[in-house]
């Protein structure tokens, strides 16, 4: 079970509930395919914060009760009303209506009293028992606003009037007559000073004073060059402080005003070109000192700073958004959309989770699904200037161009096609760049040298280079010597390996067969005799070669070096033979005749081709073969390495009676020879048997 999350900068947005796709199959088909749900990853990873938080087809509006304990939502199909209880995290009840709901307002602190505007020009009042009263208005209504001070219900419709229904007197009052022939799209009332506002289709906003029942101001967005001619005002919202006002237009722009100034303070573009459906001031507490504002169209809901318009977070489902509701004093949003399940988003950076689901603060990080870094791997980011150069401005607002920050994301394949049409030579330029990139990559893989061989660079640890050549080959050894990471090991004397140190001997108790053996005193004297008199060593020769000395001197040095090597080789062979003979003599002197005979017998069956140490020992031990024939039950075998194997046949020892000296001076053996075994040998001992005549 995981929480889907997205990240915008350092802000994490968690999708607590809601599916990313809407169900395209009818319910009766979905019920037949319940067995297939075990393979559905979205179903297995679902988190149901509130049970049955969905509608059959789509949801229209959603609002939270003033006391914060209930949520009411309307949807279709069939048209119905859902009430959710936060204390039980479940659906409390559902009611069906005759027509689809357009807008509604909660009149009481809880869910018990509400008024609903239907799409058949009717207004329904719902109470605990069901529908309480129903009335009609002359034209199709679009929005509802309730004034708690004088109990007036304002209904914005498609005409040039705002209808007033007073709930205290139970009758319609004189409507507000607007200076337009078009309808009203959005209405709102300021709870601080009671100023009523209406956003109109002609791109203007009118402000009315309910106490005087007359217009106090009119704001024309087209005259202020904020919107284009023909754009409409689709949403309006007052801030809690009573001084700030925001409105949204049909071309996707959100504009913030200070009521004391006719010029806007911030203009924010949603990026998709769709109408702004909802504006919410994110006041974290009753004092209303939050600096964030949320604007939503049918594609995305953005949270940004109200002073400079800097983006803070975004919520973008895969289905169209119909309404967004913010839970005060928290970081949670409810979203009604065109999908089956309603969405729930949680932004910890805005505030804590509501008290009825406080456990979310502990599980969000544990259940978070890490966002993939390759979300836009198949997309390419283009700026607005690039869109104009590629002649794809007509695609702005469609699914092809996804708005993001100051530009758009476009599919990589589509970008290649459009770029090829706009720039016919772009393919050849790209091909040249790819060829150059591959050539540079191949050059990097080559072994780069300074012109001299690796042997000229080796000043220390030449034995290590020899071992690398034997184990890995010449190429690998050369690459190791030329590598910048290891070159100091073969150039700096500080890295010289001391073979006489105790640590080196512990790590290398036996040298490899190709390693150089230490010379004896006689060999060292011979080497001194054959050394050149000029005193040049191999290191100086190698340095002189790298410095570019004359070729004749180099040839003489090489010949002299070869002669020294041959002489040293001859000396080493002779000294080795003498050493073997001395060791054989010592071994023969220490061997017994039996050991020599055993070694001679074994050597007859295993005669080596060369004159080895074992062969010499076996030939020298032939004279003791007679002793081996005498004792055939024992065999001793010794090898050239000093190992010995002894084979023998064990024999049972004869039991001999202990000698006893008698008084007459004779022992028990002499007495047994004289008398035999007729009587007990040991006189004076007690008999174990009761038969006194036994043994007589």
Short mmCIF file of C-alpha atoms in Angstrom, two decimals, residues 8-9 11 268 292 302-305 308-314 405-406:
data_model
loop_
_atom_site.label_atom_id
_atom_site.label_comp_id
_atom_site.label_asym_id
_atom_site.label_seq_id
_atom_site.Cartn_x
_atom_site.Cartn_y
_atom_site.Cartn_z
CA UNK A 8 7.29 20.58 -6.91
CA UNK A 9 10.60 21.94 -5.70
CA UNK A 11 7.03 20.64 -1.62
CA UNK A 268 -1.20 34.77 -12.69
CA UNK A 292 -0.87 31.42 -0.37
CA UNK A 302 -2.17 25.52 -8.50
CA UNK A 303 -1.02 26.92 -5.16
CA UNK A 304 1.12 30.05 -5.43
CA UNK A 305 2.25 33.10 -3.51
CA UNK A 308 4.79 37.64 -6.36
CA UNK A 309 2.93 34.75 -8.03
CA UNK A 310 5.74 32.26 -7.33
CA UNK A 311 4.42 28.68 -7.70
CA UNK A 312 4.33 26.59 -4.55
CA UNK A 313 2.55 23.31 -5.40
CA UNK A 314 0.18 21.83 -7.95
CA UNK A 405 6.11 26.92 -15.11
CA UNK A 406 7.17 29.35 -17.89
#
